[in-house]
PDB file of C-alpha atoms in Angstrom:
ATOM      1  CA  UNK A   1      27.796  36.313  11.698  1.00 57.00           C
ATOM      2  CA  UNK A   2      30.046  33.129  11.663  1.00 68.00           C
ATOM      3  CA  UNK A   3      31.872  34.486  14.605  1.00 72.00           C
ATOM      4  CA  UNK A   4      28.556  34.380  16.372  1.00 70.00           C
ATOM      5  CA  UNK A   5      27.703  30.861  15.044  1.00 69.00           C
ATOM      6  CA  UNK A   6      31.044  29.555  15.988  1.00 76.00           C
ATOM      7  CA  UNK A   7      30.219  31.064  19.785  1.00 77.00           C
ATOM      8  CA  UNK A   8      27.121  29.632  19.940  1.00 74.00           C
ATOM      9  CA  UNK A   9      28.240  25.768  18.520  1.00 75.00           C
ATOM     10  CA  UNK A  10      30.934  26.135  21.694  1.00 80.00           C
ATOM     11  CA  UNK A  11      28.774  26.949  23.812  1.00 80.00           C
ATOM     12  CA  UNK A  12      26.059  23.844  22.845  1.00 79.00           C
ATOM     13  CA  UNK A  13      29.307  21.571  22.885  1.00 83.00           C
ATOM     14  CA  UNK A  14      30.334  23.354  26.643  1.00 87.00           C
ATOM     15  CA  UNK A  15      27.491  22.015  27.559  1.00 86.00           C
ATOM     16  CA  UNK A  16      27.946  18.644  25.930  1.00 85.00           C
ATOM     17  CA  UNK A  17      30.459  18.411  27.597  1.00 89.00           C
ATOM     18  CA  UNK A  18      28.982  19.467  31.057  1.00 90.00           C
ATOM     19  CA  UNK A  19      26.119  16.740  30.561  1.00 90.00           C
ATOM     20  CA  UNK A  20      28.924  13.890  29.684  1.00 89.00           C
ATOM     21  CA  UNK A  21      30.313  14.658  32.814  1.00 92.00           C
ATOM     22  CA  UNK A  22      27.485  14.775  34.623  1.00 92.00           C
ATOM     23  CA  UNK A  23      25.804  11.586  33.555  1.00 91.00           C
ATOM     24  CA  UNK A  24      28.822   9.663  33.757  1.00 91.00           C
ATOM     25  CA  UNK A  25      28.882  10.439  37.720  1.00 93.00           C
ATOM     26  CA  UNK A  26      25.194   9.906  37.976  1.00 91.00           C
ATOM     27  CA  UNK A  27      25.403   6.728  36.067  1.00 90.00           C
ATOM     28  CA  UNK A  28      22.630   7.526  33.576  1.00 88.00           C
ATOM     29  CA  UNK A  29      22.554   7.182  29.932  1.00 86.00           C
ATOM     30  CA  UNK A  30      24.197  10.315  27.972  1.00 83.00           C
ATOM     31  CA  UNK A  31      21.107  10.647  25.732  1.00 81.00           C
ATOM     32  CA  UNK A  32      18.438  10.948  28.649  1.00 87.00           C
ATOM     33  CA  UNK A  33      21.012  13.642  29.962  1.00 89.00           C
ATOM     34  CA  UNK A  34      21.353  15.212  26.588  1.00 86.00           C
ATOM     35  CA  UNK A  35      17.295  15.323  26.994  1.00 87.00           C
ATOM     36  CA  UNK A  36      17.063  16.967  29.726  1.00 89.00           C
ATOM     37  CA  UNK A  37      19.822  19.789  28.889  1.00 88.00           C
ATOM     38  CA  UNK A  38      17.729  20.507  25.774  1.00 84.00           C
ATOM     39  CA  UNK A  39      15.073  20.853  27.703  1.00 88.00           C
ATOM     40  CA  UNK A  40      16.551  22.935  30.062  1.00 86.00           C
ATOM     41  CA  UNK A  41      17.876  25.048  27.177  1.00 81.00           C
ATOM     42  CA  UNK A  42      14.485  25.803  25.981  1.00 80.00           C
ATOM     43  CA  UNK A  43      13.351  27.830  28.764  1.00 83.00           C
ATOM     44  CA  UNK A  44      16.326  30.003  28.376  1.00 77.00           C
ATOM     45  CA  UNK A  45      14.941  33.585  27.087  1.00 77.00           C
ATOM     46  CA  UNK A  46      17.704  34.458  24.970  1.00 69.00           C
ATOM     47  CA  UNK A  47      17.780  30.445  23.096  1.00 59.00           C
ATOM     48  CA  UNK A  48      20.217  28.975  20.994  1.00 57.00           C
ATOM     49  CA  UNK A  49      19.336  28.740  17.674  1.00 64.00           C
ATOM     50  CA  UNK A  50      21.000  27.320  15.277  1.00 65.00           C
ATOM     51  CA  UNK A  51      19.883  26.485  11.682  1.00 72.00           C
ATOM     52  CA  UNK A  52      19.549  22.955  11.529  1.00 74.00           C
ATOM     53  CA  UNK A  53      19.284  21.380   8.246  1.00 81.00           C
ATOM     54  CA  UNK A  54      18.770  17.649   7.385  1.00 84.00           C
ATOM     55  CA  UNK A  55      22.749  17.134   6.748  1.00 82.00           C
ATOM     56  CA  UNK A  56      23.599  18.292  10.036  1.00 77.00           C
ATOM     57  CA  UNK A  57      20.801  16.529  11.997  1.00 79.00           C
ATOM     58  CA  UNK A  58      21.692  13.474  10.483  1.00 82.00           C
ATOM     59  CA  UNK A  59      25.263  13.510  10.202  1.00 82.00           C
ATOM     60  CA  UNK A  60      26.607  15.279  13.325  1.00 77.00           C
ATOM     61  CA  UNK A  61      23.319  15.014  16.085  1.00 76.00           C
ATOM     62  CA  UNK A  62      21.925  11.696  15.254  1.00 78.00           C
ATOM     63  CA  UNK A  63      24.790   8.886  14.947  1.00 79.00           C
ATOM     64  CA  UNK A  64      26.045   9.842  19.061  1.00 76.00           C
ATOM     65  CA  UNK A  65      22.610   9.856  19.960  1.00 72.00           C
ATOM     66  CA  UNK A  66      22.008   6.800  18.248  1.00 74.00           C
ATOM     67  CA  UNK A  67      25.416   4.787  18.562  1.00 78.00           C
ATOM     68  CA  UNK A  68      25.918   5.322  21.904  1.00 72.00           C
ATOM     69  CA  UNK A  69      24.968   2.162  23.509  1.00 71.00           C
ATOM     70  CA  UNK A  70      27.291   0.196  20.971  1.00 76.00           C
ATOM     71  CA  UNK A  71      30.026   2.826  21.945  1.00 77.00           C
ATOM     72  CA  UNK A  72      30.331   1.845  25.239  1.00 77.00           C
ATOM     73  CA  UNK A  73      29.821  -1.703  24.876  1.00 81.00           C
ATOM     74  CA  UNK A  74      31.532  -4.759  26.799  1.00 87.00           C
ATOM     75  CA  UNK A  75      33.097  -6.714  23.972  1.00 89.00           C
ATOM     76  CA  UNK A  76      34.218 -10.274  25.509  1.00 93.00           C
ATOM     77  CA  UNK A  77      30.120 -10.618  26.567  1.00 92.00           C
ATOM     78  CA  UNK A  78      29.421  -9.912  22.847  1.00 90.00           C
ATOM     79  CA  UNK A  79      31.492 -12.060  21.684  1.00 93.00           C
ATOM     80  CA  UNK A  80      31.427 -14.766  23.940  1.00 95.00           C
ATOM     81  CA  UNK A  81      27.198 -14.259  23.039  1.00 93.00           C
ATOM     82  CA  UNK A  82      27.375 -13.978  19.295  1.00 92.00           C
ATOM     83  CA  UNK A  83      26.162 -17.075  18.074  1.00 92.00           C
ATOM     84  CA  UNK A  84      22.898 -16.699  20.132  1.00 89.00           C
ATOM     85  CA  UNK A  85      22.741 -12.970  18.870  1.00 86.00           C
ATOM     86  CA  UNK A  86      22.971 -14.247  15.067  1.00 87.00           C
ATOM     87  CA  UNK A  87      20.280 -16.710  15.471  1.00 86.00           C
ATOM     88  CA  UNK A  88      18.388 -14.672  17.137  1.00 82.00           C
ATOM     89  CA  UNK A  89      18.102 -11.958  15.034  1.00 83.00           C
ATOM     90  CA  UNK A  90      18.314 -14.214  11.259  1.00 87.00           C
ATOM     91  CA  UNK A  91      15.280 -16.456  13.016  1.00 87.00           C
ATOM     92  CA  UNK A  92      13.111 -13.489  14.740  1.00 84.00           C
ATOM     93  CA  UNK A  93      13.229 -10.846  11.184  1.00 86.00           C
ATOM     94  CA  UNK A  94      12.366 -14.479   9.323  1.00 91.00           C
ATOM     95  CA  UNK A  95       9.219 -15.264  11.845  1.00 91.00           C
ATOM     96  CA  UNK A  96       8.583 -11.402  12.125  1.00 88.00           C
ATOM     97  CA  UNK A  97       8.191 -10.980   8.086  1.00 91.00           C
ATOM     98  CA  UNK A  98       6.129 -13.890   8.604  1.00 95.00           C
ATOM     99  CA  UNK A  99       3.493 -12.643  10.683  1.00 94.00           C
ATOM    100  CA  UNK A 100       3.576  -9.291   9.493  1.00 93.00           C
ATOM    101  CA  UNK A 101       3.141 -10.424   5.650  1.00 96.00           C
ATOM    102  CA  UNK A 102       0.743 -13.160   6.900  1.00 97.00           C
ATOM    103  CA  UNK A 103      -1.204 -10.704   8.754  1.00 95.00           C
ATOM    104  CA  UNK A 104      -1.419  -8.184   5.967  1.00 96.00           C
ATOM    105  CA  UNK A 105      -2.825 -10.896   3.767  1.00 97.00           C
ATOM    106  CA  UNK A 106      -5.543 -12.221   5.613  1.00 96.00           C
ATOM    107  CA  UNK A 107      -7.037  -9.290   7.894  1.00 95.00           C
ATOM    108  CA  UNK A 108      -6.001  -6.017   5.010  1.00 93.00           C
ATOM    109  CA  UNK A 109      -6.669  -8.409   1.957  1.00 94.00           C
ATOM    110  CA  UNK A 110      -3.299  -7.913   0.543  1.00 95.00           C
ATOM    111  CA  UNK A 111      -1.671  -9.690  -2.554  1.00 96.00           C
ATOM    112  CA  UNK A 112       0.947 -12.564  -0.857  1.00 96.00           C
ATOM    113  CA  UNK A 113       3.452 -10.122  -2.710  1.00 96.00           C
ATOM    114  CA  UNK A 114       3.089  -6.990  -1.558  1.00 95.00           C
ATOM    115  CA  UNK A 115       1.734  -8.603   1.810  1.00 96.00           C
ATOM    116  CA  UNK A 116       5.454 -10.159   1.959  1.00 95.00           C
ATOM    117  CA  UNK A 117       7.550  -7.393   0.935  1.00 94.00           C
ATOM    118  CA  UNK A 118       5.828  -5.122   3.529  1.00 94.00           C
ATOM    119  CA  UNK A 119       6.918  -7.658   6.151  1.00 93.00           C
ATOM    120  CA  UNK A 120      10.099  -7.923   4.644  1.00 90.00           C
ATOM    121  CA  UNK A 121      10.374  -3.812   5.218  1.00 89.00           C
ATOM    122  CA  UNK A 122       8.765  -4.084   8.636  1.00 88.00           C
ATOM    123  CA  UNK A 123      10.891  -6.890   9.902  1.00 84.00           C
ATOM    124  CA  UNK A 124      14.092  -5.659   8.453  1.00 78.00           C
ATOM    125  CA  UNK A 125      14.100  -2.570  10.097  1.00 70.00           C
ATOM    126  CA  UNK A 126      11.651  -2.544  12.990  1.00 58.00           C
ATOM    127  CA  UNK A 127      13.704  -4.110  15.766  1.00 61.00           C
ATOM    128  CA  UNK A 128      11.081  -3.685  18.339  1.00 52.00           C
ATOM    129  CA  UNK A 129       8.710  -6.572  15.974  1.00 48.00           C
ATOM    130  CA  UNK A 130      11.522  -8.734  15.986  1.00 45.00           C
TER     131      UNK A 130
END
């Protein structure tokens, strides 16, 4: 049984590997590639399944998937940009708790408390409201 699992986990890092490759040439990101392999994958009859469990989802799938962008980063534009990027993000989760508990306390009716610590939530890590 582990042999098999062992096969299988070389095979799903094969294609990894195949998709890096490929991306790289076609200049796309590696998770829209890693996408569309998955997909691809799921239409095979035979499958690869594997039993995933929150540990390995979140430990060995999700940080490349989600780091990837900051992996491949230009560093002198970073830093050359980092005072904007500070102020930035200090002044947008400040104005975005704002709203967001200001909202929540006069349209839902909300305490100014809990009104502000849901914004505080929200804003902290909801980078798409900031």
């Amino acid at each position: 049984m582990t042999e098999h699992l062992i096969a299988r986990l070389g095979f799903i890092l094969l294609i990894a590997s195949l998709v890096a490759i490929a991306t790289q040439r076609a200049r796309l990101p590696y998770s829209v590639g890693l996408v569309a392999a998955g997909i691809g994958l799921s239409f095979l009859p035979s499958g690869v399944v594997l039993p995933l469990t929150p540990g390995l989802v979140f430990t060995v799938f999700l940080p490349p998937l989600v780091f990837e962008a900051a992996l491949h980063m230009r560093w002198r534009p970073f830093w050359r940009d980092m005072p904007l990027i500070l102020m930035l993000a200090f002044a947008g989760v400040v104005i975005a708790a704002g709203v967001v508990a200001a909202g929540m306390h006069l349209l839902a009716g909300w305490p100014w408390i809990s009104a502000a610590l849901f914004g505080t939530l929200i804003a902290a890590t909801d980078p798409v409201s900031v």
